[in-house]
Short mmCIF file of C-alpha atoms in Angstrom, two decimals:
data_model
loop_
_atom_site.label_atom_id
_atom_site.label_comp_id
_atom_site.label_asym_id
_atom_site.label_seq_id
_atom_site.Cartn_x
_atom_site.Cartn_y
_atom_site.Cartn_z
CA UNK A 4 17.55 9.42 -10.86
CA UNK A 5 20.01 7.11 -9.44
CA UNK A 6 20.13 4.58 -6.80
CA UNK A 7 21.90 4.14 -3.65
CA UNK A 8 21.98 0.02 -2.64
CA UNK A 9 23.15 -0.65 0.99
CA UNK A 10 24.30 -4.23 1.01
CA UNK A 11 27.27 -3.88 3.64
CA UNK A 12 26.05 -5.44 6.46
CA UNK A 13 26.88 -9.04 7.97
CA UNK A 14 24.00 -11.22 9.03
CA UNK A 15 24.97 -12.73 12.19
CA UNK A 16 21.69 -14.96 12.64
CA UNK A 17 21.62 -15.84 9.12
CA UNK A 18 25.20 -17.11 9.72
CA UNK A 19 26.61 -15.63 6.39
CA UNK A 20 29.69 -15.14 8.21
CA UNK A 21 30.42 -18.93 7.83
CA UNK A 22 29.95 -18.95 4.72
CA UNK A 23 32.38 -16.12 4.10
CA UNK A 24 29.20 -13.76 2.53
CA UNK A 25 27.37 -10.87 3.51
CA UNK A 26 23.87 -10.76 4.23
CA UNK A 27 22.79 -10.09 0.91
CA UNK A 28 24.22 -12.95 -0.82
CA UNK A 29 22.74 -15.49 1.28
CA UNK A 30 20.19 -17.19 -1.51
CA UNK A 31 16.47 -17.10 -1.15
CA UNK A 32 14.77 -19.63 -3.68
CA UNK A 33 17.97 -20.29 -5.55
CA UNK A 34 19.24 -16.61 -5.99
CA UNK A 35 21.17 -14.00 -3.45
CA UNK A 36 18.82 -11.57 -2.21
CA UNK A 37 20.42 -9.27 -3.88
CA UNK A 38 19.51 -10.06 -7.14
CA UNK A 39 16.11 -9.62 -6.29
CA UNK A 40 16.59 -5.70 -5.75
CA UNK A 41 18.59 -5.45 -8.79
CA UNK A 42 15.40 -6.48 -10.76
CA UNK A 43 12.41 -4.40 -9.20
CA UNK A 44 14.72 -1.36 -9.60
CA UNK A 45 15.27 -2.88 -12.99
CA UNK A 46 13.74 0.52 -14.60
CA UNK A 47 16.95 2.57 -13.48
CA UNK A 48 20.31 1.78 -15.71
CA UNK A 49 22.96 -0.46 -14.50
CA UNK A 50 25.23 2.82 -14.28
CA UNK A 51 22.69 4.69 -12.21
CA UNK A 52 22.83 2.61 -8.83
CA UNK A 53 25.37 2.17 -6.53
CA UNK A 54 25.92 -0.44 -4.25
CA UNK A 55 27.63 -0.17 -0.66
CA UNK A 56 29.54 -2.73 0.11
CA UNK A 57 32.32 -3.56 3.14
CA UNK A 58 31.81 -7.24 5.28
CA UNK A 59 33.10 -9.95 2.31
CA UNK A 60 33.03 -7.48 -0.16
CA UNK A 61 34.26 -9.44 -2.99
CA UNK A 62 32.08 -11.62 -2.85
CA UNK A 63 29.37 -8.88 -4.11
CA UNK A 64 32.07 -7.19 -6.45
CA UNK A 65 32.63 -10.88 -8.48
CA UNK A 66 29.16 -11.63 -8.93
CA UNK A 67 28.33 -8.18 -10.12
CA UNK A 68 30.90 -6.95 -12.57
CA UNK A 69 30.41 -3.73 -13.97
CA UNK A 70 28.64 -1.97 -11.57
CA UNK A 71 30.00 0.35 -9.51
CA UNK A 72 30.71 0.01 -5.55
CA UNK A 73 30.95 2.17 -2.51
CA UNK A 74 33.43 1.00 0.52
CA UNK A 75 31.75 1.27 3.94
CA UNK A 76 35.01 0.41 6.30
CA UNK A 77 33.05 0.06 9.67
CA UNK A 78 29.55 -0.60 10.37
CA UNK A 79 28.34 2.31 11.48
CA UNK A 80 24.49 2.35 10.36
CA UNK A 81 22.81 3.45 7.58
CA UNK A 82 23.29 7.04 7.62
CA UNK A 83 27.46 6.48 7.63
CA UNK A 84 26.62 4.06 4.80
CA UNK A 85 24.86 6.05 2.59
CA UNK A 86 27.43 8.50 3.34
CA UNK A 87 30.27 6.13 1.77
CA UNK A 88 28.61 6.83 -1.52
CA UNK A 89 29.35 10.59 -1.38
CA UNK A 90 32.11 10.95 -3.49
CA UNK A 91 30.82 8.83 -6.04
CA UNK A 92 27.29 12.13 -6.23
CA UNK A 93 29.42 15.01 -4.92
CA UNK A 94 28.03 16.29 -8.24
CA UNK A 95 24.90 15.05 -8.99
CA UNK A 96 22.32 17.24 -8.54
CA UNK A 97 18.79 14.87 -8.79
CA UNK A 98 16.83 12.50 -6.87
CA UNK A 99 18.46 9.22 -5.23
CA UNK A 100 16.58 5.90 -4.41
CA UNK A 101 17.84 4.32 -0.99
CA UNK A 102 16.94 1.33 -0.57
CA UNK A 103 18.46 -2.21 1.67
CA UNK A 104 20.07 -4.88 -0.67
CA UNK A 105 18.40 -7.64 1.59
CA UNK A 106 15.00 -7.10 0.98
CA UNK A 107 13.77 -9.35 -1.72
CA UNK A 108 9.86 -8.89 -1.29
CA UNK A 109 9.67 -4.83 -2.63
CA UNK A 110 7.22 -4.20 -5.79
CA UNK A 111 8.64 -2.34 -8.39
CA UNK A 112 5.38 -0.82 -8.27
CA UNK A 113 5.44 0.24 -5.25
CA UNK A 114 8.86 2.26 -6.14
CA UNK A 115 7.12 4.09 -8.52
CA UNK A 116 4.62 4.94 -6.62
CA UNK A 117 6.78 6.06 -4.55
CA UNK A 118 8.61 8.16 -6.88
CA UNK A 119 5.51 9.57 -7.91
CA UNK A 120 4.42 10.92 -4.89
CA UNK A 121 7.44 12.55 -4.46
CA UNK A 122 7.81 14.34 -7.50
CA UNK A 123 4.12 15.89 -7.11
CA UNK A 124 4.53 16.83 -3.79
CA UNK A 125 8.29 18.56 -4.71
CA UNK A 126 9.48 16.62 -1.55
CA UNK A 127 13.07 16.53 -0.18
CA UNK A 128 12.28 12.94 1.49
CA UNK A 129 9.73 10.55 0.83
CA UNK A 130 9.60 7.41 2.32
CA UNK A 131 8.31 4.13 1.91
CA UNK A 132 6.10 3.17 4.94
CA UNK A 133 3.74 0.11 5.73
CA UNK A 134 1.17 -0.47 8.37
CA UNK A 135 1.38 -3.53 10.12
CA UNK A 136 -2.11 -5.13 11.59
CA UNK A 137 -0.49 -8.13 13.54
CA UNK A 138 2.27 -8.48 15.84
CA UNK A 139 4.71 -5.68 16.27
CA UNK A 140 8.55 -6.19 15.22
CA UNK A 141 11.10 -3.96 16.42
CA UNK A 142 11.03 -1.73 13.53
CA UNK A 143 11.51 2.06 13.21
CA UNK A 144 8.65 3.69 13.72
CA UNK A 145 7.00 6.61 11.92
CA UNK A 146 5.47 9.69 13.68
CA UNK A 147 3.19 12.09 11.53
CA UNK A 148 2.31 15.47 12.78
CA UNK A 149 -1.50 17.45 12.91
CA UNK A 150 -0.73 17.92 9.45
CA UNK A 151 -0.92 14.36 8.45
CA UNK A 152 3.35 14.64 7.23
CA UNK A 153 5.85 12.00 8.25
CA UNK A 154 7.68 14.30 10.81
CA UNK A 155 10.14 11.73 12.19
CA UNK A 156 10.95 8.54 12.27
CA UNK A 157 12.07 6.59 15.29
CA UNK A 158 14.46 3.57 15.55
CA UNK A 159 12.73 0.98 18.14
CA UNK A 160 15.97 0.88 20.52
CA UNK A 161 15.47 4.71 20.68
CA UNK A 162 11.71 4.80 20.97
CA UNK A 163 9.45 5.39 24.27
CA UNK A 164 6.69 2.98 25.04
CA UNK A 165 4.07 5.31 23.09
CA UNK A 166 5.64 5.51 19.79
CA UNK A 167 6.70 1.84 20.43
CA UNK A 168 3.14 1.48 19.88
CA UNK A 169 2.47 2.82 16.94
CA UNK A 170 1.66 0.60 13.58
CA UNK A 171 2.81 2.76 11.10
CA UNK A 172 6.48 1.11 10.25
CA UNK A 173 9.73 2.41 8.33
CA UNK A 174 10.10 0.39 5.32
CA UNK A 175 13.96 1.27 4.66
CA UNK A 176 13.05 2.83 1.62
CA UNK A 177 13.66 6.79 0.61
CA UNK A 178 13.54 8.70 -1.88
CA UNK A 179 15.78 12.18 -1.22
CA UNK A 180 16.94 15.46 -2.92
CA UNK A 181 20.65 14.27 -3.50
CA UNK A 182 22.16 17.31 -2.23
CA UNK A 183 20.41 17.65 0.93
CA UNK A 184 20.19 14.31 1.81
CA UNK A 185 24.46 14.61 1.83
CA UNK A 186 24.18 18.20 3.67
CA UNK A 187 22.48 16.40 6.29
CA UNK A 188 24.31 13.22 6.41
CA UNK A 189 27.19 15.69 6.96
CA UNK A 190 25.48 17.03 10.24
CA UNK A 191 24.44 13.32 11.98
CA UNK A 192 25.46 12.90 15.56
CA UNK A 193 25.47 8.91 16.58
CA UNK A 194 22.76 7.71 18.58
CA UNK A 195 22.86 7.41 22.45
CA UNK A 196 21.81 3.48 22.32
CA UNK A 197 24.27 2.29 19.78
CA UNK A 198 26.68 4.61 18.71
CA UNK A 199 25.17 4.10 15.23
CA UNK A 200 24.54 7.12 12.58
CA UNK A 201 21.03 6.71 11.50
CA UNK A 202 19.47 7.37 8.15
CA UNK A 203 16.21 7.98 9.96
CA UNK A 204 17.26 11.07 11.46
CA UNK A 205 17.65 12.90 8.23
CA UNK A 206 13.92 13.40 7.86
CA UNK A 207 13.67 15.27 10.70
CA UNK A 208 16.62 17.35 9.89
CA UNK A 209 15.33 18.14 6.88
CA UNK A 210 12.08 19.65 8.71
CA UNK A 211 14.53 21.63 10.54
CA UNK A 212 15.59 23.21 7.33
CA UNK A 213 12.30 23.85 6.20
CA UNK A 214 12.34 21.21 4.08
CA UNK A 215 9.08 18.61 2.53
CA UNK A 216 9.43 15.52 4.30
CA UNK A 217 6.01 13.17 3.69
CA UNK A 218 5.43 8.96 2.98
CA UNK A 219 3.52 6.85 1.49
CA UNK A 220 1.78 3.98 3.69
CA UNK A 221 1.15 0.88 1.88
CA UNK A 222 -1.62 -1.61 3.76
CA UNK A 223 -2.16 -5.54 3.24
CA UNK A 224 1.33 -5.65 1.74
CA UNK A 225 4.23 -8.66 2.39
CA UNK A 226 6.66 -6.51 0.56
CA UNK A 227 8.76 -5.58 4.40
CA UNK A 228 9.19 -9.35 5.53
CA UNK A 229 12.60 -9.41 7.78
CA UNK A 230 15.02 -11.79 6.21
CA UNK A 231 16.79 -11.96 9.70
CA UNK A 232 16.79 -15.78 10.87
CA UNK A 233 16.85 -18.91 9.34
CA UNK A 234 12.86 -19.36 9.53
CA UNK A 235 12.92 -15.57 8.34
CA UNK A 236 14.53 -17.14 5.22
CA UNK A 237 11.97 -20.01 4.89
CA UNK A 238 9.20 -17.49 4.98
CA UNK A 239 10.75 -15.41 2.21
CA UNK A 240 11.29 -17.98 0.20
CA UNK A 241 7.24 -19.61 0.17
CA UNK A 242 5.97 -15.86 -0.83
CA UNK A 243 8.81 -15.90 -3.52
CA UNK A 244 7.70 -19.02 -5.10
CA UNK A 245 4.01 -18.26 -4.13
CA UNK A 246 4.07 -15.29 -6.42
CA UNK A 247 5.99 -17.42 -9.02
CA UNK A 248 3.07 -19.72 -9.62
CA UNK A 249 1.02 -16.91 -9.55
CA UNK A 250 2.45 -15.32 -12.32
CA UNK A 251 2.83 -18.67 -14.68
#
């Protein structure tokens, strides 16, 4: 098993980029929010995960020594940064974790749930999916078919008012066959809205190669919080501590 950790990205309204650090390095209850991913996927080696790295780079590289790094030169999504890891699992021939390096909230738990659902199902994808009760965000949405199956996911900017609608939300989380996640990643075309190539459209290539493609739908969780604004931050950081005096 290894581990694919997307932490290239900039956070504009976090304003990171003042502070010369990307998104997840900004600190949530004393520590980057990085650090907080590092320890729920604490049951993988150091040597297994890799992190993707571009805006302020260094800053990642110098507080992490001895791990090893991926180069994303543009921001071009999620599916062209998962893609910078290539070279480093041309080879491997296994299971790879994808996860965001910004969300501190994620039970380890849940991972292996996760990872156990996809092993007994013999899926290509699994993904990590929560329904949310309340208010909307603009989150990716996930459409299963008759069968019950995740059968594609849907970015919000691309989604019509229907799916826009539905409660059952991407949690940036996957699970994938390593070597056809990377056939597929090989095959994205950039999306009409933003240009972007999105991870979320592997699933449903996958299908298209009569592949397994399913998720698991956690319910009552706080695990997919947004760490996105400033008040985003002060949320994050009361559950953090919250579940700190819970578990003294």
């Amino acid at each position: 098993m290894k581990a694919v950790i997307l932490a290239a990205g900039k956070g504009k309204r976090l304003h990171s980029e003042e502070l010369k650090l990307p998104k997840c390095m900004v600190r949530a209850d004393g520590r980057p929010l990085l650090d907080y991913v590092l320890d729920y996927t604490s049951f993988l080696p150091r040597e297994d995960k890799i992190i993707v790295v571009g805006f302020y780079k260094e800053a990642i590289e110098a507080h992490l020594p001895g791990y090893t790094f991926a180069f994303q030169r543009e921001q071009k999504g999620t599916g062209d940064a998962v893609m910078a890891a290539y070279d480093l699992l041309a080879d491997y021939d296994g299971d790879v974790l994808v996860i965001n390096g910004d969300m501190p909230l994620v039970r380890e738990s849940s991972l292996l749930a996760l990872l156990e659902l996809h092993r007994r199902e013999g899926n290509d994808c699994t993904v990590l999916t929560y329904y949310e009760s309340g208010e909307l965000p603009p989150f990716g949405r996930v459409l299963r078919g008759a069968d019950g199956r995740v059968c594609d996911i849907r970015e919000y900017k691309d989604a019509s008012e229907a799916e826009r609608a539905v409660r059952e939300l991407n949690g940036g989380v996957y699970v994938f066959d390593a070597g056809k996640l990377f056939a597929c990643l090989k095959e994205l075309e950039p999306s009409a809205a933003t240009g972007e190539y999105y991870l979320t459209d592997v699933p449903k290539l996958l299908l298209r190669r009569g592949g397994r493609v399913n998720g698991l739908c956690l319910r009552g969780t706080d695990e997919f919080c947004g760490v996105n604004t400033p008040d985003d931050l002060l949320l994050v950081e009361e559950k953090l501590r919250s579940r700190k005096r819970a578990a003294e």
